[in-house]
Amino acid sequence: MSSTTRPPAPSSDDPRPAWWVGAVGYEVYVRSFADADGDGIGDLPGLRTRLEHLAELGVDVVWLTPITPSPQRDHGYDVADYLGVEPAYGDLDELTGLLEDAHALGLKVLMDLVPNHTSDQHAWFLDSRSSRGAEHRDFYVWRDPAPDGGPPNNWVSHFGGPAWTFDAATGQYYMHLFLPEQPDLNWAEPRVRAAFEDILTAWFERGVDGVRIDVAHSLVEDPAFRDNPLLTNVSLAAATSVFERFAHIHDLDQPGVVDIYRDWRRIADAYGAVLLGEVYVLDAAKLRRYVTDDALHAAFAFATIEASWDATDIRDQLRPFVETCEDRLAWPLSSHDAPHAATRFGGGELGARRSLAYLTLLCCLPGVPFLYQGDELGLGDGVLPPGVAEDPIALRLEDVPGRDPARTPMLWEPSQGFGFTTGTPWLPFGTNHDASHTVAAQTADPTSQLERTRALLHARRALPALHGRTSTTWLLEDGPVIAIERGEEVLVALHVGDGEGPATLVLPEHARLVVATDDRTVLIDGELTLPEDAAVIVELEAGTEVEGRL
Ligand code: GLC
Ligand code: MG
């Protein structure tokens, strides 16, 4: 294993923890990562046995999908107790052990905080719905029916159907932007704010290094609960869900939401912890309001997942975020909510090659690149047999595969259960059952996706120009090659391909190849020949010691 130096500490006027700046992130979908007790469900003891894989890969920060107790209607994103551990995953001692193991390996751990909604089984909601005068009534959003007895307004759920469910016992509707089993909390209620400040403090006291904040743009609603306008330019066929037919000007990204994060930032700063928002706002200027020195440290830029395999599209989608948000970003390659990059970019070996090339680009953007489990193996989505759907999107909407295919279990070894479980996995592997996609098969093969990814992440770690706020210059305005210079020291080029074959770029004579995702890449006397669907990182100035060469 090549050992490379940790990123240098950021300058003293940068208020962020040094470990965040220059880090590489990795999302663990806990349920599908590693199962130690053979019940087919990934768990904390299983995860503990696999932490070394992440450390060796060159990951610095691990984000765990929710591990709190939950009826699992949305696989943990329906929280029944913010301070407990889901029994299928382990207990508090296991969590403590996990944090100790991770820290001993130099890994930081982010927990998933779900503040927009709880489970309908949370004690707050059980009390809230018990009577209009209940102690926790105002923890949730209750409204009277419209004059015709229908829902209070026209808001709809992300998962289909109205965003309101009538509760006959108390004669009012409660709001839920997701499932009826995920009632929205009322962030206009000061006791909700106080409760979450206590939850954050408790997690940080336990040694958690930060939080990924679920639907961080959703907490606050229009106080007048006005109707959202119906979009007229979306054809019914193009909208996969009723949610996409509306302009969400009154239910999402409302004024006041960032104030909540200002309060949280003071708590996080006292513990040296990081706040990373799942802010699904695709307008860079709007996103920028969330990521400031006194609010969120960073937000995911989902433009990476929206972009198609097209150089113009990638440039147009990513560039505004780079230019507006400095390095206050996290760049997801894939996630548990979307198809894997390898699938988005064509599937099979081609998709895997493109996924690695794209990751190379993301590794050179200012901010923190995030892999999703399996990305390092070139894994695409698993096609599942009919009748096994678990995701509420697949269960509630018609003719959509939902998010299950991106959540099939991790492939560790070429055995039955693939080293994920000795039992029956909670979700089948589907078409993801190829021995060549296992960690064991790819380890020590320098041409494998795993070893190339490892080399890339270690190379990034050793290049200070890629950490923090060094300048970012887009060199080519159009054409199939995206080329970016960082700090006048490092250049990344991604050839998205146009069917015309390898591209030639003329670089300074002493330019040195650090990473090439395709072995046919050539750099001689400053002339770079870059195949399609490939990327390179080049050092422009001699001098920096780089290990982990591809
Ligand atoms: C976020 C999560 C997603 C979940 C939703 C509701 O988008 O990433 O998995 O379904 O929030 O909590
Ligand atoms: Mg288990």
Coordinates of C-alpha atoms and ligand atoms in Angstrom, one line a residue:
M1 CA 0.0 0.0 0.0
S2 CA 1.4 3.4 -0.9
S3 CA 1.3 5.7 2.1
T4 CA 0.9 9.3 1.3
T5 CA 0.9 12.4 3.5
R6 CA -2.3 13.8 5.0
P7 CA -3.5 17.2 3.6
P8 CA -1.8 20.2 5.2
A9 CA -3.8 22.2 7.7
P10 CA -5.8 25.0 6.1
S11 CA -4.8 28.5 6.7
S12 CA -5.7 29.9 10.2
D13 CA -8.4 32.2 8.8
D14 CA -10.3 29.2 7.5
P15 CA -12.8 28.3 10.3
R16 CA -13.3 24.7 9.2
P17 CA -11.7 21.6 10.8
A18 CA -8.4 20.8 9.0
W19 CA -9.5 17.2 8.5
W20 CA -12.4 18.3 6.2
V21 CA -10.3 20.4 3.8
G22 CA -8.8 18.1 1.2
A23 CA -10.8 15.1 2.4
V24 CA -12.3 12.3 0.3
G25 CA -15.8 11.1 1.4
Y26 CA -17.6 7.8 1.1
E27 CA -21.2 7.0 1.7
V28 CA -22.0 3.7 3.4
Y29 CA -25.6 2.4 2.9
V30 CA -25.4 0.6 6.2
R31 CA -28.2 -1.9 5.5
S32 CA -26.3 -3.2 2.4
F33 CA -22.7 -2.9 3.4
A34 CA -21.7 -5.8 5.7
D35 CA -23.8 -8.2 7.8
A36 CA -22.1 -9.8 10.8
D37 CA -24.9 -11.7 12.4
G38 CA -26.3 -13.4 9.3
D39 CA -29.8 -11.9 9.4
G40 CA -29.3 -10.6 5.9
I41 CA -29.2 -6.9 7.1
G42 CA -26.0 -5.0 7.2
D43 CA -25.0 -3.9 10.7
L44 CA -22.5 -2.0 12.8
P45 CA -20.4 -5.1 13.7
G46 CA -20.2 -5.9 10.0
L47 CA -19.2 -2.4 9.1
R48 CA -16.5 -2.4 11.8
T49 CA -14.8 -5.4 10.1
R50 CA -14.7 -3.5 6.8
L51 CA -13.4 -0.1 7.9
E52 CA -9.9 -1.1 6.8
H53 CA -11.1 -1.4 3.3
L54 CA -12.2 2.3 3.4
A55 CA -8.9 3.5 5.1
E56 CA -6.8 1.6 2.6
L57 CA -8.9 3.0 -0.3
G58 CA -7.8 6.5 0.7
V59 CA -11.1 7.6 2.2
D60 CA -11.0 10.2 5.0
V61 CA -14.7 10.7 5.9
V62 CA -17.4 8.1 6.1
W63 CA -21.1 9.1 6.0
L64 CA -23.4 6.5 7.4
T65 CA -27.1 6.4 6.3
P66 CA -29.4 6.5 9.3
I67 CA -28.7 4.0 12.1
T68 CA -31.3 5.3 14.5
P69 CA -34.3 3.1 15.4
S70 CA -36.9 3.1 12.6
P71 CA -39.9 1.2 11.3
Q72 CA -37.9 1.2 8.0
R73 CA -40.7 2.5 5.9
D74 CA -38.0 4.6 4.1
H75 CA -35.1 2.6 5.4
G76 CA -34.1 4.7 8.4
Y77 CA -35.2 8.1 7.0
D78 CA -38.3 7.6 9.2
V79 CA -36.7 8.0 12.7
A80 CA -38.5 6.8 15.8
D81 CA -35.7 7.8 18.3
Y82 CA -32.9 10.2 17.5
L83 CA -30.7 9.0 20.3
G84 CA -30.9 5.3 20.0
V85 CA -29.5 2.7 17.6
E86 CA -31.7 0.5 15.4
P87 CA -31.6 -3.0 17.0
A88 CA -31.0 -4.7 13.6
Y89 CA -27.8 -2.7 13.3
G90 CA -26.5 -2.9 16.9
D91 CA -26.5 -0.8 20.0
L92 CA -24.9 2.2 21.6
D93 CA -21.8 0.2 22.6
E94 CA -21.3 -0.9 19.0
L95 CA -21.6 2.6 17.9
T96 CA -19.0 3.7 20.4
G97 CA -16.7 0.8 19.2
L98 CA -17.3 1.8 15.6
L99 CA -16.3 5.4 16.3
E100 CA -13.1 4.2 18.1
D101 CA -12.2 1.8 15.4
A102 CA -12.8 4.5 12.7
H103 CA -10.7 7.1 14.5
A104 CA -7.9 4.7 15.1
L105 CA -7.7 4.2 11.3
G106 CA -7.8 8.0 10.7
L107 CA -11.4 8.0 9.5
K108 CA -14.0 10.6 10.5
V109 CA -17.6 9.6 10.8
L110 CA -20.7 11.6 9.8
M111 CA -24.1 10.5 11.0
D112 CA -27.3 11.1 9.0
L113 CA -29.5 13.6 10.8
V114 CA -33.1 13.7 9.6
P115 CA -34.7 16.9 10.9
N116 CA -37.4 17.5 8.4
H117 CA -39.7 14.7 9.5
T118 CA -39.9 11.8 12.0
S119 CA -41.5 8.4 11.8
D120 CA -45.2 8.3 12.7
Q121 CA -44.0 6.0 15.4
H122 CA -41.9 8.6 17.1
A123 CA -43.1 9.4 20.6
W124 CA -43.6 13.0 19.7
F125 CA -46.0 12.1 16.9
L126 CA -47.9 9.5 18.9
D127 CA -48.5 12.2 21.4
S128 CA -49.1 14.9 18.8
R129 CA -51.9 13.1 17.2
S130 CA -53.5 12.0 20.5
S131 CA -55.4 15.3 20.9
R132 CA -55.4 18.9 19.8
G133 CA -54.2 20.0 23.2
A134 CA -51.4 17.4 23.5
E135 CA -48.0 18.5 24.7
H136 CA -46.4 17.8 21.3
R137 CA -49.3 18.9 19.1
D138 CA -47.3 21.8 17.7
F139 CA -44.2 19.7 17.0
Y140 CA -45.9 18.8 13.7
V141 CA -47.8 20.7 11.0
W142 CA -51.5 20.4 11.6
R143 CA -54.1 22.4 9.6
D144 CA -57.8 22.5 9.3
P145 CA -59.4 21.0 6.2
A146 CA -60.2 23.2 3.2
P147 CA -63.8 24.4 3.1
D148 CA -64.7 21.4 0.9
G149 CA -63.2 19.1 3.5
G150 CA -60.1 18.4 1.3
P151 CA -56.4 19.0 2.1
P152 CA -55.5 22.5 3.2
N153 CA -53.5 23.3 0.0
N154 CA -52.3 21.6 -3.2
W155 CA -48.9 20.4 -1.9
V156 CA -47.9 16.9 -3.0
S157 CA -45.5 14.4 -1.5
H158 CA -42.1 13.5 -3.1
F159 CA -43.4 9.9 -3.1
G160 CA -46.7 10.6 -4.8
G161 CA -50.1 11.6 -3.6
P162 CA -51.0 14.7 -1.5
A163 CA -48.6 16.0 1.2
W164 CA -51.5 15.9 3.7
T165 CA -53.2 13.1 5.5
F166 CA -56.4 13.5 7.4
D167 CA -56.5 12.4 11.0
A168 CA -60.1 11.6 11.9
A169 CA -59.5 11.5 15.6
T170 CA -58.6 15.2 15.8
G171 CA -60.3 16.4 12.6
Q172 CA -57.2 18.0 11.1
Y173 CA -54.7 17.2 8.4
Y174 CA -50.9 16.7 9.1
M175 CA -48.3 17.6 6.5
H176 CA -45.7 15.2 5.1
L177 CA -43.4 16.0 2.2
F178 CA -42.6 12.3 2.0
L179 CA -44.6 9.3 3.2
P180 CA -47.7 9.6 5.4
E181 CA -45.5 7.6 7.9
Q182 CA -43.0 10.5 7.8
P183 CA -44.9 13.5 9.3
D184 CA -43.0 16.8 8.9
L185 CA -41.8 18.5 12.0
N186 CA -42.9 22.1 12.6
W187 CA -39.7 24.2 12.6
A188 CA -41.7 27.3 13.6
E189 CA -42.0 25.7 17.0
P190 CA -39.2 26.7 19.3
R191 CA -39.3 23.5 21.2
V192 CA -38.5 21.6 18.0
R193 CA -35.4 23.8 17.6
A194 CA -34.3 23.2 21.2
A195 CA -34.8 19.4 20.9
F196 CA -32.5 19.2 17.8
E197 CA -29.9 21.3 19.4
D198 CA -29.9 18.7 22.2
I199 CA -29.7 15.9 19.8
L200 CA -26.8 17.4 17.9
T201 CA -24.9 18.0 21.2
A202 CA -25.5 14.4 22.3
W203 CA -24.2 13.0 19.1
F204 CA -21.1 15.2 19.2
E205 CA -20.5 14.3 22.8
R206 CA -20.5 10.7 21.7
G207 CA -17.6 11.4 19.3
V208 CA -19.5 11.7 16.0
D209 CA -17.4 14.0 13.7
G210 CA -20.3 15.7 11.9
V211 CA -23.7 15.2 10.3
R212 CA -25.1 14.9 6.8
I213 CA -28.4 16.8 7.1
D214 CA -31.2 15.1 5.2
V215 CA -33.3 17.3 2.9
A216 CA -31.7 20.4 4.5
H217 CA -33.6 22.8 2.3
S218 CA -37.0 21.5 3.4
L219 CA -37.4 22.3 7.0
V220 CA -39.3 25.6 6.8
E221 CA -42.6 26.2 4.9
D222 CA -44.5 29.2 3.8
P223 CA -46.3 30.5 6.9
A224 CA -49.4 31.2 4.8
F225 CA -49.3 27.7 3.2
R226 CA -50.0 29.1 -0.2
D227 CA -50.6 26.7 -3.1
N228 CA -47.6 25.9 -5.3
P229 CA -48.0 26.9 -9.0
L230 CA -48.6 24.0 -11.4
L231 CA -45.9 24.0 -14.1
T232 CA -47.2 24.3 -17.6
N233 CA -44.1 23.4 -19.5
V234 CA -43.7 19.8 -18.1
S235 CA -45.5 17.2 -20.2
L236 CA -47.2 14.6 -18.2
A237 CA -45.0 12.0 -19.8
A238 CA -41.8 13.7 -18.8
A239 CA -42.7 14.1 -15.1
T240 CA -42.1 10.7 -13.4
S241 CA -44.0 11.9 -10.4
V242 CA -46.7 14.4 -9.5
F243 CA -44.1 16.2 -7.4
E244 CA -42.2 17.3 -10.6
R245 CA -45.3 19.0 -12.0
F246 CA -45.2 21.9 -9.5
A247 CA -42.9 24.8 -8.9
H248 CA -41.9 24.3 -5.3
I249 CA -41.8 28.0 -4.3
H250 CA -43.7 27.6 -1.1
D251 CA -42.7 24.3 0.4
L252 CA -38.9 24.1 -0.3
D253 CA -35.9 26.5 0.2
Q254 CA -37.9 29.0 2.2
P255 CA -36.4 32.1 4.0
G256 CA -35.4 31.3 7.5
V257 CA -34.1 27.8 7.0
V258 CA -30.4 29.0 7.1
D259 CA -31.0 30.6 10.5
I260 CA -31.5 27.1 11.9
Y261 CA -28.0 26.1 10.6
R262 CA -26.5 29.3 12.2
D263 CA -27.6 27.9 15.5
W264 CA -26.2 24.5 14.7
R265 CA -22.9 25.9 13.5
R266 CA -22.2 27.3 16.9
I267 CA -22.7 23.9 18.4
A268 CA -20.6 22.1 15.7
D269 CA -17.8 24.6 16.1
A270 CA -17.5 23.9 19.8
Y271 CA -16.8 20.2 18.9
G272 CA -14.8 20.7 15.7
A273 CA -17.6 19.0 13.9
V274 CA -18.8 19.4 10.3
L275 CA -22.3 20.2 8.9
L276 CA -22.9 18.8 5.4
G277 CA -26.2 19.5 3.9
E278 CA -28.3 17.5 1.5
V279 CA -29.5 20.7 -0.1
Y280 CA -31.2 19.7 -3.3
V281 CA -31.1 23.1 -4.8
L282 CA -29.7 23.1 -8.3
D283 CA -29.2 26.9 -8.5
A284 CA -25.7 27.7 -7.4
A285 CA -26.5 31.2 -6.1
K286 CA -29.3 29.8 -4.0
L287 CA -27.1 27.1 -2.7
R288 CA -24.4 29.6 -1.7
R289 CA -26.8 31.0 1.0
Y290 CA -26.5 27.8 2.9
V291 CA -22.7 27.4 2.9
T292 CA -21.1 30.3 4.8
D293 CA -18.6 30.6 7.6
D294 CA -21.5 30.7 10.1
A295 CA -23.9 28.2 8.6
L296 CA -23.2 24.9 6.8
H297 CA -19.6 23.9 6.2
A298 CA -20.6 22.3 2.9
A299 CA -23.5 21.1 0.7
F300 CA -23.7 18.4 -1.9
A301 CA -23.7 19.8 -5.4
F302 CA -26.1 17.4 -7.1
A303 CA -25.2 18.8 -10.5
T304 CA -22.8 15.9 -10.7
I305 CA -25.7 13.4 -10.7
E306 CA -27.9 15.5 -13.0
A307 CA -25.2 15.8 -15.7
S308 CA -25.2 13.4 -18.6
W309 CA -22.1 12.0 -20.3
D310 CA -21.7 15.2 -22.4
A311 CA -18.8 17.6 -22.0
T312 CA -21.0 20.7 -22.5
D313 CA -23.6 19.4 -20.0
I314 CA -21.0 18.6 -17.4
R315 CA -19.3 22.0 -17.9
D316 CA -22.6 23.9 -17.8
Q317 CA -23.9 22.1 -14.7
L318 CA -20.7 22.0 -12.6
R319 CA -19.1 25.3 -13.4
P320 CA -21.6 27.6 -11.7
F321 CA -21.2 25.8 -8.4
V322 CA -17.4 26.0 -8.6
E323 CA -17.6 29.7 -9.4
T324 CA -20.2 30.5 -6.7
C325 CA -19.5 28.3 -3.8
E326 CA -15.7 28.2 -3.5
D327 CA -14.7 24.9 -2.0
R328 CA -17.8 24.7 0.3
L329 CA -19.1 21.7 -1.7
A330 CA -19.2 18.0 -1.7
W331 CA -19.3 16.3 -5.1
P332 CA -21.3 13.0 -5.2
L333 CA -20.2 10.5 -7.8
S334 CA -23.3 8.4 -6.9
S335 CA -25.7 8.0 -4.0
H336 CA -28.3 5.8 -2.5
D337 CA -31.0 7.9 -4.2
A338 CA -29.8 7.7 -7.8
P339 CA -28.4 5.2 -10.2
H340 CA -24.7 4.5 -9.8
A341 CA -22.4 6.5 -12.0
A342 CA -21.4 3.4 -14.0
T343 CA -25.1 2.9 -14.9
R344 CA -25.8 6.6 -15.6
F345 CA -22.9 6.7 -18.0
G346 CA -23.7 3.7 -20.2
G347 CA -23.4 0.6 -17.9
G348 CA -21.0 -2.3 -18.1
E349 CA -17.3 -1.8 -18.6
L350 CA -17.8 1.4 -20.5
G351 CA -19.9 2.9 -17.7
A352 CA -17.3 1.8 -15.2
R353 CA -14.5 3.4 -17.2
R354 CA -16.4 6.6 -17.5
S355 CA -17.3 6.5 -13.8
L356 CA -13.5 6.4 -12.9
A357 CA -12.7 9.2 -15.4
Y358 CA -15.5 11.3 -13.9
L359 CA -14.3 10.7 -10.3
T360 CA -10.9 11.9 -11.5
L361 CA -12.5 15.2 -12.5
L362 CA -14.4 15.4 -9.2
C363 CA -11.2 14.8 -7.3
C364 CA -9.8 17.9 -8.8
L365 CA -12.7 20.2 -8.1
P366 CA -12.6 22.4 -5.1
G367 CA -14.4 20.6 -2.3
V368 CA -14.8 17.0 -1.1
P369 CA -15.5 14.2 -3.7
F370 CA -17.9 11.6 -2.4
L371 CA -18.0 8.0 -3.5
Y372 CA -21.0 5.7 -2.9
Q373 CA -20.3 2.1 -1.9
G374 CA -19.6 0.0 -4.9
D375 CA -18.3 2.9 -7.0
E376 CA -14.8 1.8 -6.3
L377 CA -15.6 -1.6 -7.9
G378 CA -17.2 -0.1 -11.0
L379 CA -20.5 -1.5 -9.8
G380 CA -23.6 -0.4 -11.6
D381 CA -27.2 -0.9 -10.5
G382 CA -28.5 -4.4 -9.9
V383 CA -31.5 -5.2 -12.0
L384 CA -33.9 -6.9 -9.6
P385 CA -36.5 -9.6 -10.2
P386 CA -40.2 -8.5 -10.0
G387 CA -41.9 -8.5 -6.6
V388 CA -39.0 -7.7 -4.4
A389 CA -39.3 -3.9 -4.3
E390 CA -38.6 -2.3 -0.9
D391 CA -38.2 1.4 -1.8
P392 CA -41.4 3.4 -1.3
I393 CA -40.9 5.1 -4.6
A394 CA -41.1 1.7 -6.4
L395 CA -44.0 0.6 -4.3
R396 CA -46.1 3.8 -4.7
L397 CA -45.3 5.1 -8.2
E398 CA -46.1 3.2 -11.3
D399 CA -43.6 1.8 -13.8
V400 CA -40.4 3.1 -12.0
P401 CA -37.7 0.9 -10.6
G402 CA -37.2 3.2 -7.7
R403 CA -33.9 3.3 -5.8
D404 CA -33.5 -0.4 -4.9
P405 CA -31.2 -1.2 -7.8
A406 CA -28.6 1.3 -6.4
R407 CA -28.9 -0.3 -3.0
T408 CA -28.1 -4.0 -3.7
P409 CA -25.6 -5.4 -1.2
M410 CA -21.9 -4.7 -1.4
L411 CA -19.7 -7.4 -3.1
W412 CA -16.8 -8.4 -0.9
E413 CA -15.8 -12.0 -1.9
P414 CA -16.8 -14.4 -4.7
S415 CA -18.8 -16.7 -2.5
Q416 CA -22.5 -17.3 -1.8
G417 CA -23.6 -14.2 0.0
F418 CA -20.6 -12.4 -1.5
G419 CA -19.1 -11.9 1.9
F420 CA -22.0 -9.5 2.6
T421 CA -24.0 -12.1 4.5
T422 CA -24.1 -15.8 5.4
G423 CA -27.9 -15.5 5.3
T424 CA -30.5 -14.3 2.8
P425 CA -29.9 -10.6 1.9
W426 CA -32.7 -8.2 2.7
L427 CA -32.6 -7.1 -0.9
P428 CA -31.3 -9.5 -3.6
F429 CA -28.1 -8.9 -5.5
G430 CA -30.1 -9.0 -8.7
T431 CA -27.8 -8.8 -11.7
N432 CA -24.9 -7.7 -9.5
H433 CA -23.5 -11.2 -9.0
D434 CA -20.3 -11.0 -11.0
A435 CA -17.2 -12.4 -9.1
S436 CA -15.0 -9.8 -10.9
H437 CA -16.9 -7.0 -9.1
T438 CA -15.8 -8.2 -5.7
V439 CA -13.2 -6.5 -3.5
A440 CA -11.3 -9.7 -3.2
A441 CA -11.0 -10.2 -7.0
Q442 CA -9.9 -6.7 -7.7
T443 CA -7.4 -6.3 -4.8
A444 CA -3.8 -6.2 -6.0
D445 CA -4.8 -6.2 -9.7
P446 CA -3.3 -2.8 -10.8
T447 CA -5.7 -2.7 -13.8
S448 CA -8.8 -3.1 -11.6
Q449 CA -11.3 -0.3 -10.9
L450 CA -10.5 -0.8 -7.2
E451 CA -6.7 -0.4 -7.5
R452 CA -7.1 2.5 -10.0
T453 CA -9.5 4.2 -7.6
R454 CA -7.1 3.7 -4.7
A455 CA -4.2 5.1 -6.7
L456 CA -6.3 8.1 -7.7
L457 CA -7.4 8.9 -4.1
H458 CA -3.8 8.6 -2.8
A459 CA -2.5 10.8 -5.6
R460 CA -5.1 13.4 -4.7
R461 CA -4.1 13.3 -1.1
A462 CA -0.5 14.0 -2.0
L463 CA -1.3 17.1 -4.2
P464 CA -1.9 20.1 -2.0
A465 CA -3.1 22.2 -5.0
L466 CA -6.2 20.0 -4.9
H467 CA -7.0 20.8 -1.3
G468 CA -8.9 23.9 -0.2
R469 CA -9.3 27.2 -2.1
T470 CA -6.5 27.2 -4.7
S471 CA -7.5 28.8 -7.9
T472 CA -9.6 26.9 -10.4
T473 CA -9.2 27.8 -14.1
W474 CA -11.4 26.2 -16.8
L475 CA -9.1 26.0 -19.8
L476 CA -11.3 24.8 -22.6
E477 CA -14.6 26.5 -23.2
D478 CA -16.0 23.9 -25.5
G479 CA -15.2 20.6 -27.2
P480 CA -15.2 17.0 -25.8
V481 CA -12.3 17.6 -23.4
I482 CA -12.9 19.3 -20.0
A483 CA -9.6 20.7 -18.7
I484 CA -9.1 22.5 -15.4
E485 CA -6.0 23.9 -13.8
R486 CA -5.7 24.1 -10.0
G487 CA -3.4 26.6 -8.4
E488 CA -1.3 26.7 -11.6
E489 CA 0.3 23.5 -10.5
V490 CA -2.1 20.7 -11.4
L491 CA -4.2 20.0 -14.5
V492 CA -7.0 17.6 -14.9
A493 CA -8.4 16.7 -18.3
L494 CA -11.4 14.5 -18.9
H495 CA -12.1 13.3 -22.5
V496 CA -15.9 12.7 -22.6
G497 CA -15.6 11.5 -26.2
D498 CA -17.2 12.5 -29.4
G499 CA -16.4 9.4 -31.5
E500 CA -13.4 11.1 -33.0
G501 CA -10.9 9.1 -31.0
P502 CA -8.0 10.3 -28.8
A503 CA -7.6 14.1 -28.2
T504 CA -4.2 15.8 -28.2
L505 CA -3.4 18.6 -25.7
V506 CA -0.2 20.6 -25.7
L507 CA 1.1 21.1 -22.2
P508 CA 4.3 22.7 -20.8
E509 CA 7.3 20.6 -21.7
H510 CA 8.0 19.4 -18.2
A511 CA 4.4 18.4 -17.4
R512 CA 4.3 15.0 -15.6
L513 CA 1.6 12.4 -15.7
V514 CA 0.4 11.6 -12.2
V515 CA -2.8 9.7 -12.8
A516 CA -4.1 8.2 -16.1
T517 CA -7.3 6.2 -16.0
D518 CA -6.5 4.6 -19.4
D519 CA -3.2 2.9 -20.0
R520 CA -3.1 4.1 -23.6
T521 CA -2.6 7.7 -22.4
V522 CA 0.7 9.1 -23.6
L523 CA 2.6 12.3 -22.4
I524 CA 5.9 13.0 -24.1
D525 CA 7.6 16.4 -24.1
G526 CA 4.4 18.1 -23.2
E527 CA 2.2 16.5 -25.8
L528 CA -0.7 14.6 -24.2
T529 CA -2.7 12.0 -26.1
L530 CA -5.8 11.2 -24.2
P531 CA -8.2 8.4 -25.2
E532 CA -12.0 8.9 -25.1
D533 CA -13.8 8.1 -21.8
A534 CA -10.5 8.7 -19.9
A535 CA -9.0 11.3 -17.6
V536 CA -5.6 12.4 -16.5
I537 CA -4.1 14.4 -13.7
V538 CA -0.9 16.1 -14.7
E539 CA 1.6 18.1 -12.6
L540 CA 2.6 21.2 -14.3
E541 CA 5.6 22.1 -12.1
A542 CA 8.2 19.5 -11.2
G543 CA 8.9 19.1 -7.5
T544 CA 5.9 17.7 -5.7
E545 CA 6.5 14.1 -4.6
V546 CA 3.6 12.0 -5.7
E547 CA 3.0 8.4 -4.9
G548 CA 0.2 6.2 -6.1
R549 CA 0.9 6.6 -9.8
L550 CA -1.5 4.8 -12.1
Ligands
GLC1 C1 -33.3 12.2 1.4 C2 -32.7 10.8 1.5 C3 -33.7 9.8 0.9 C4 -35.0 9.9 1.7 C5 -35.5 11.3 1.8 C6 -36.6 11.4 2.8 O1 -33.5 12.6 0.1 O2 -31.5 10.8 0.9 O3 -33.2 8.5 0.8 O4 -35.9 9.0 1.1 O5 -34.5 12.2 2.1 O6 -36.0 11.4 4.1
MG2 MG -27.2 -8.1 10.4

